[in-house]
Amino acid sequence: MRLARNPLALLFSGAIGLASLLTLFEVSTPGLSYWALLLVLYWLALAITWSVLVALRPGRRAWPPWMYVPLVLVLGTVLLVTVDAPLHTRFALSESSLERYARSVRDDDDGRDRWRGLYQVGYTEKIPGGAQFMVTSLTMNWKSYGFAYIPDRVPGPDEVWYEHFKGPWYIWTDGP
């Protein structure tokens, strides 16, 4: 494949790879942060560049093999985001650490801004039957998101800020 010998191909494929990694990282937490807007603009610039590269090939029927690399990266990213794989994978890798932390939270706990597994935990609060903590703040809809560990009960219908995630885990939302 000529990817390694073509600087434009290498640069463009690297830019798509970076956009894919940033996208997968962004969707691996509940809620979308404000920097996702910059990511959208980055993807838009890449799409325009792709269109120009395709348009500059008049009269040629076949794409060079390197043009399939960005296409595969984009399709793989779309598939992973669609099935919510980044969030579930990052959570699965962090679950034991998060559970240990949730079981040890006290009323006077100041567990702010510490890494628990692969998540940086912000605001932490002991709640009846468990604990909740923020992992995403300042999102596009002015809410904070996090996880709540509630093993002993199911949150009632009046507790609308909890959405079941997995087992005793819930996605917790705070804000307007």
Coordinates of C-alpha atoms in Angstrom, one line a residue:
M1 CA 0.0 0.0 0.0
R2 CA 1.3 3.5 -0.8
L3 CA 0.1 5.0 2.4
A4 CA 3.6 5.2 3.9
R5 CA 5.0 6.8 0.7
N6 CA 2.4 9.4 0.2
P7 CA 2.7 12.3 2.7
L8 CA -0.9 13.6 1.9
A9 CA -2.3 10.1 2.5
L10 CA -0.4 9.7 5.7
L11 CA -1.4 13.1 7.0
F12 CA -5.1 12.8 6.1
S13 CA -5.4 9.2 7.5
G14 CA -3.7 10.4 10.7
A15 CA -6.1 13.3 10.9
I16 CA -9.0 10.9 10.6
G17 CA -7.5 8.6 13.1
L18 CA -7.1 11.5 15.6
A19 CA -10.7 12.6 15.0
S20 CA -11.9 9.0 15.6
L21 CA -9.9 8.6 18.9
L22 CA -11.2 12.0 20.2
T23 CA -14.8 11.0 19.3
L24 CA -14.5 7.7 21.0
F25 CA -13.1 9.4 24.1
E26 CA -15.9 12.0 24.1
V27 CA -18.7 9.4 23.9
S28 CA -17.1 7.2 26.6
T29 CA -18.7 9.4 29.3
P30 CA -22.4 10.2 29.8
G31 CA -23.4 13.4 28.2
L32 CA -21.5 15.5 25.6
S33 CA -19.2 18.2 26.8
Y34 CA -18.7 21.6 25.1
W35 CA -15.5 20.6 23.4
A36 CA -17.6 18.2 21.3
L37 CA -18.6 21.3 19.3
L38 CA -15.0 21.8 18.3
L39 CA -14.8 18.1 17.4
V40 CA -17.8 18.6 15.1
L41 CA -16.1 21.4 13.3
Y42 CA -12.9 19.2 13.0
W43 CA -15.0 16.4 11.4
L44 CA -16.6 19.0 9.1
A45 CA -13.2 20.2 7.9
L46 CA -12.2 16.6 7.3
A47 CA -15.3 15.9 5.3
I48 CA -14.7 19.0 3.1
T49 CA -11.1 17.9 2.6
W50 CA -12.3 14.4 1.6
S51 CA -14.7 15.9 -0.9
V52 CA -11.9 18.0 -2.4
L53 CA -9.6 15.0 -2.7
V54 CA -12.4 13.0 -4.4
A55 CA -13.3 15.9 -6.7
L56 CA -9.7 16.4 -7.8
R57 CA -9.7 12.9 -9.4
P58 CA -11.7 13.6 -12.5
G59 CA -11.8 10.9 -15.1
R60 CA -10.3 8.3 -12.8
R61 CA -12.6 5.5 -11.9
A62 CA -10.7 3.6 -9.1
W63 CA -9.6 5.2 -5.9
P64 CA -6.0 4.6 -4.8
P65 CA -5.9 2.0 -2.0
W66 CA -4.9 4.6 0.7
M67 CA -8.3 6.3 0.3
Y68 CA -10.0 3.3 1.9
V69 CA -8.1 3.7 5.2
P70 CA -10.0 6.9 6.2
L71 CA -13.2 5.4 5.1
V72 CA -12.7 2.3 7.2
L73 CA -11.8 4.5 10.2
V74 CA -14.9 6.6 9.8
L75 CA -17.2 3.6 9.4
G76 CA -15.6 1.8 12.4
T77 CA -16.1 5.0 14.6
V78 CA -19.7 5.3 13.5
L79 CA -20.4 1.7 14.3
L80 CA -18.7 1.8 17.8
V81 CA -20.6 5.1 18.7
T82 CA -23.9 3.6 17.4
V83 CA -23.7 0.6 19.7
D84 CA -22.4 2.7 22.6
A85 CA -19.2 0.6 22.9
P86 CA -16.9 3.4 24.2
L87 CA -19.1 4.1 27.2
H88 CA -19.6 0.4 28.1
T89 CA -16.0 -0.5 27.5
R90 CA -14.6 2.4 29.6
F91 CA -17.1 1.7 32.4
A92 CA -16.3 -2.1 32.3
L93 CA -12.6 -1.3 32.7
S94 CA -13.4 1.1 35.6
E95 CA -16.3 -0.7 37.3
S96 CA -14.3 -2.4 40.1
S97 CA -12.5 0.8 41.1
L98 CA -15.8 2.8 40.9
E99 CA -17.6 0.2 43.0
R100 CA -14.9 0.2 45.7
Y101 CA -15.0 4.0 45.8
A102 CA -18.8 4.1 45.9
R103 CA -18.9 1.6 48.8
S104 CA -16.4 3.7 50.8
V105 CA -18.0 7.1 50.3
R106 CA -18.9 8.9 53.6
D107 CA -21.1 11.9 54.3
D108 CA -18.0 14.1 54.8
D109 CA -16.1 12.7 51.8
D110 CA -14.2 15.1 49.6
G111 CA -13.5 12.8 46.7
R112 CA -13.4 15.6 44.1
D113 CA -11.2 15.5 41.1
R114 CA -9.6 12.1 41.7
W115 CA -9.2 9.3 39.2
R116 CA -11.3 6.2 39.9
G117 CA -10.5 3.7 37.2
L118 CA -10.5 5.6 33.9
Y119 CA -12.9 8.4 35.1
Q120 CA -12.0 11.6 36.8
V121 CA -14.6 11.8 39.6
G122 CA -15.8 15.3 40.5
Y123 CA -18.6 16.0 42.9
T124 CA -19.4 13.1 45.2
E125 CA -22.4 12.5 47.5
K126 CA -23.6 9.7 49.7
I127 CA -27.2 9.0 49.0
P128 CA -29.7 6.6 50.6
G129 CA -28.5 3.1 49.7
G130 CA -25.4 4.1 47.8
A131 CA -23.4 7.0 46.3
Q132 CA -23.4 9.2 43.3
F133 CA -20.5 11.1 41.7
M134 CA -20.0 13.3 38.7
V135 CA -17.8 12.3 35.8
T136 CA -18.9 14.9 33.1
S137 CA -19.7 18.5 33.9
L138 CA -20.6 21.5 31.8
T139 CA -22.4 19.6 29.0
M140 CA -24.1 21.1 26.1
N141 CA -27.5 20.9 27.8
W142 CA -26.2 22.6 31.0
K143 CA -26.3 19.4 33.0
S144 CA -23.8 17.4 34.9
Y145 CA -23.6 13.6 34.4
G146 CA -22.2 10.8 36.5
F147 CA -22.8 7.4 37.9
A148 CA -24.8 6.4 40.9
Y149 CA -24.3 3.1 42.7
I150 CA -27.5 2.0 44.3
P151 CA -27.3 -1.8 45.1
D152 CA -30.1 -2.0 47.7
R153 CA -33.0 -0.4 46.0
V154 CA -34.4 0.8 42.7
P155 CA -34.9 4.6 42.5
G156 CA -38.5 5.6 42.5
P157 CA -40.4 7.4 39.7
D158 CA -40.0 10.7 41.6
E159 CA -36.2 10.4 41.2
V160 CA -36.2 11.3 37.6
W161 CA -32.4 12.1 37.5
Y162 CA -31.5 8.4 37.5
E163 CA -31.5 6.2 34.4
H164 CA -30.7 2.5 34.8
F165 CA -27.3 1.6 33.2
K166 CA -26.2 -1.8 34.3
G167 CA -26.8 -3.9 37.4
P168 CA -26.8 -1.6 40.5
W169 CA -25.4 1.3 38.4
Y170 CA -27.4 4.3 37.1
I171 CA -26.5 7.3 35.0
W172 CA -27.1 10.3 37.2
T173 CA -28.1 13.7 35.8
D174 CA -28.1 17.0 37.6
G175 CA -29.2 20.3 36.2
P176 CA -32.0 22.0 34.3

